[in-house]
Amino acid sequence: MSIKRVWVEDDCISCGSCESICPEVFEVIDISQVKEGVVFADFEAGITDAADNCPVSVIKFE
Ligand code: SF4
């Protein structure tokens, strides 16, 4: 799989887990945001790991 798009749906609780797991892609400023200009294919393990560990399952990718 090659990840082309990553986004965070509503209801992020700002726990910081995604930024801890994959700071190259996620940045928690108030709520989690996906950094601009990232080549997602380079960080697929981190993205899937962050999504699996989000306590409210709001990290999505395709
Ligand atoms: S892991 Fe989920 S709830 Fe926690 S900051 Fe990231 S998107 Fe928000």
Coordinates of N, CA, C and O and ligand atoms in Angstrom, one line a residue:
M1 N 0.8 -1.2 0.0 CA 0.0 0.0 0.0 C 0.9 1.2 0.0 O 1.9 1.3 0.7
S2 N 0.5 2.2 -0.8 CA 1.2 3.5 -0.8 C 0.2 4.6 -0.3 O -0.8 4.8 -1.0
I3 N 0.5 5.1 0.8 CA -0.4 6.1 1.4 C -0.3 7.4 0.7 O 0.7 8.0 0.5
K4 N -1.5 7.9 0.2 CA -1.5 9.1 -0.6 C -2.2 10.3 0.2 O -1.9 11.5 -0.1
R5 N -3.0 9.9 1.2 CA -3.7 11.0 1.9 C -3.8 10.6 3.4 O -4.1 9.4 3.7
V6 N -3.6 11.6 4.3 CA -3.8 11.3 5.7 C -4.6 12.5 6.2 O -4.3 13.7 5.9
W7 N -5.5 12.2 7.1 CA -6.3 13.3 7.7 C -6.8 12.9 9.1 O -6.8 11.7 9.5
V8 N -7.2 13.9 9.9 CA -7.7 13.6 11.2 C -9.1 14.1 11.3 O -9.4 15.3 11.0
E9 N -10.0 13.2 11.6 CA -11.4 13.6 11.7 C -11.7 14.3 13.0 O -10.9 14.5 13.9
D10 N -12.9 14.8 13.1 CA -13.3 15.5 14.3 C -13.2 14.6 15.6 O -13.1 13.4 15.5
D11 N -13.1 15.2 16.7 CA -13.2 14.6 18.0 C -11.8 14.1 18.5 O -11.7 13.3 19.4
C12 N -10.7 14.6 17.9 CA -9.4 14.4 18.5 C -9.4 15.0 19.9 O -9.9 16.1 20.2
I13 N -8.8 14.2 20.8 CA -8.8 14.6 22.2 C -7.4 15.2 22.6 O -7.1 15.3 23.8
S14 N -6.6 15.4 21.7 CA -5.3 16.1 21.9 C -4.4 15.3 22.9 O -3.7 15.9 23.7
C15 N -4.4 14.0 22.8 CA -3.6 13.2 23.7 C -2.1 13.2 23.4 O -1.3 13.0 24.3
G16 N -1.8 13.5 22.2 CA -0.3 13.6 21.8 C 0.3 12.3 21.3 O 1.5 12.3 20.9
S17 N -0.4 11.3 21.3 CA 0.1 10.0 21.0 C 0.7 10.0 19.5 O 1.8 9.5 19.3
C18 N -0.1 10.5 18.6 CA 0.3 10.4 17.2 C 1.6 11.2 17.0 O 2.5 10.8 16.2
E19 N 1.7 12.3 17.6 CA 2.9 13.1 17.5 C 4.1 12.4 18.1 O 5.2 12.5 17.5
S20 N 3.9 11.7 19.2 CA 5.0 10.9 19.8 C 5.4 9.8 18.9 O 6.6 9.5 18.8
I21 N 4.5 9.2 18.3 CA 4.8 8.0 17.4 C 5.4 8.4 16.1 O 6.3 7.8 15.6
C22 N 4.8 9.4 15.5 CA 5.3 9.8 14.1 C 5.3 11.3 14.0 O 4.5 11.9 13.3
P23 N 6.3 12.0 14.6 CA 6.4 13.5 14.6 C 6.7 14.0 13.2 O 6.5 15.2 13.0
E24 N 7.1 13.2 12.3 CA 7.4 13.7 10.9 C 6.0 14.0 10.2 O 6.0 14.8 9.2
V25 N 4.9 13.4 10.7 CA 3.7 13.6 10.0 C 2.6 14.4 10.8 O 1.9 15.2 10.3
F26 N 2.6 14.1 12.1 CA 1.6 14.7 13.0 C 2.2 15.7 13.9 O 3.2 15.6 14.5
E27 N 1.4 16.8 14.1 CA 1.8 17.8 15.0 C 0.5 18.2 15.8 O -0.5 18.5 15.2
V28 N 0.6 18.2 17.1 CA -0.6 18.5 17.9 C -0.5 20.0 18.3 O 0.3 20.4 19.2
I29 N -1.3 20.8 17.7 CA -1.4 22.2 18.0 C -2.9 22.5 18.3 O -3.7 22.6 17.4
D30 N -3.2 22.5 19.6 CA -4.6 22.5 19.9 C -5.2 21.1 19.7 O -5.6 20.4 20.6
I31 N -5.3 20.8 18.4 CA -5.7 19.4 18.0 C -4.7 18.9 17.0 O -3.8 19.6 16.5
S32 N -4.7 17.6 16.7 CA -3.7 17.0 15.8 C -3.9 17.5 14.4 O -5.0 17.6 13.9
Q33 N -2.8 17.8 13.8 CA -2.8 18.3 12.4 C -1.8 17.5 11.6 O -0.8 17.1 12.2
V34 N -2.1 17.3 10.4 CA -1.1 16.6 9.5 C -0.3 17.7 8.9 O -0.7 18.7 8.3
K35 N 1.0 17.5 9.0 CA 2.0 18.5 8.4 C 1.9 18.6 6.9 O 1.6 17.6 6.2
E36 N 2.1 19.8 6.4 CA 2.1 20.0 5.0 C 3.4 19.5 4.3 O 4.5 19.6 4.9
G37 N 3.3 19.1 3.1 CA 4.5 18.8 2.3 C 5.1 17.5 2.6 O 6.3 17.2 2.2
V38 N 4.5 16.6 3.4 CA 5.1 15.3 3.8 C 4.8 14.3 2.7 O 3.7 14.2 2.1
V39 N 5.8 13.5 2.3 CA 5.7 12.4 1.4 C 5.2 11.2 2.3 O 6.0 10.6 3.0
F40 N 3.9 11.0 2.3 CA 3.4 10.0 3.2 C 4.0 8.6 3.0 O 4.1 7.8 4.0
A41 N 4.3 8.3 1.8 CA 4.8 6.9 1.5 C 6.1 6.7 2.3 O 6.5 5.5 2.5
D42 N 6.8 7.7 2.7 CA 8.1 7.5 3.4 C 7.8 7.2 4.9 O 8.8 6.8 5.6
F43 N 6.6 7.3 5.4 CA 6.3 7.2 6.8 C 5.1 6.2 7.0 O 4.4 6.4 8.0
E44 N 5.0 5.2 6.2 CA 3.8 4.4 6.3 C 3.7 3.6 7.6 O 2.6 3.5 8.2
A45 N 4.8 3.1 8.1 CA 4.8 2.4 9.3 C 4.3 3.3 10.5 O 3.5 2.9 11.3
G46 N 4.9 4.5 10.5 CA 4.5 5.5 11.6 C 3.1 5.9 11.5 O 2.4 6.0 12.5
I47 N 2.6 6.1 10.3 CA 1.2 6.5 10.1 C 0.2 5.4 10.5 O -0.7 5.7 11.3
T48 N 0.5 4.2 10.1 CA -0.4 3.1 10.5 C -0.3 2.9 12.0 O -1.3 2.6 12.7
D49 N 0.8 3.0 12.6 CA 1.0 2.8 14.0 C 0.3 3.9 14.8 O -0.4 3.6 15.8
A50 N 0.4 5.1 14.3 CA -0.3 6.2 15.0 C -1.8 6.0 14.9 O -2.5 6.2 15.9
A51 N -2.3 5.6 13.7 CA -3.7 5.4 13.6 C -4.2 4.2 14.5 O -5.3 4.3 15.2
D52 N -3.4 3.2 14.6 CA -3.8 2.0 15.4 C -3.8 2.4 16.9 O -4.6 1.8 17.7
N53 N -3.0 3.4 17.3 CA -2.9 3.7 18.7 C -3.7 5.0 19.1 O -3.7 5.4 20.3
C54 N -4.4 5.6 18.1 CA -5.2 6.7 18.5 C -6.4 6.3 19.4 O -7.1 5.4 18.9
P55 N -6.5 6.8 20.6 CA -7.6 6.3 21.5 C -9.0 6.5 21.0 O -9.9 5.8 21.4
V56 N -9.2 7.5 20.1 CA -10.5 7.7 19.6 C -10.7 7.4 18.1 O -11.7 7.8 17.5
S57 N -9.6 6.8 17.5 CA -9.7 6.3 16.1 C -10.1 7.4 15.1 O -10.9 7.1 14.2
V58 N -9.5 8.5 15.2 CA -9.8 9.6 14.2 C -8.8 9.8 13.2 O -8.9 10.7 12.3
I59 N -7.7 9.1 13.2 CA -6.7 9.2 12.2 C -7.0 8.3 11.0 O -7.2 7.1 11.2
K60 N -7.2 8.9 9.8 CA -7.6 8.1 8.7 C -6.5 8.3 7.6 O -5.8 9.3 7.5
F61 N -6.4 7.3 6.7 CA -5.5 7.4 5.6 C -6.0 6.5 4.5 O -6.8 5.6 4.6
E62 N -5.5 6.8 3.2 CA -5.8 6.0 2.1 C -4.7 6.0 1.1 O -3.8 6.9 1.2
Ligands
SF4_1 S1 -3.6 10.1 18.8 FE1 -5.7 10.7 18.1 S2 -6.6 11.7 19.9 FE2 -4.4 11.7 20.2 S3 -3.7 13.6 19.4 FE3 -3.5 12.1 17.8 S4 -5.4 12.3 16.6 FE4 -5.7 13.3 18.6

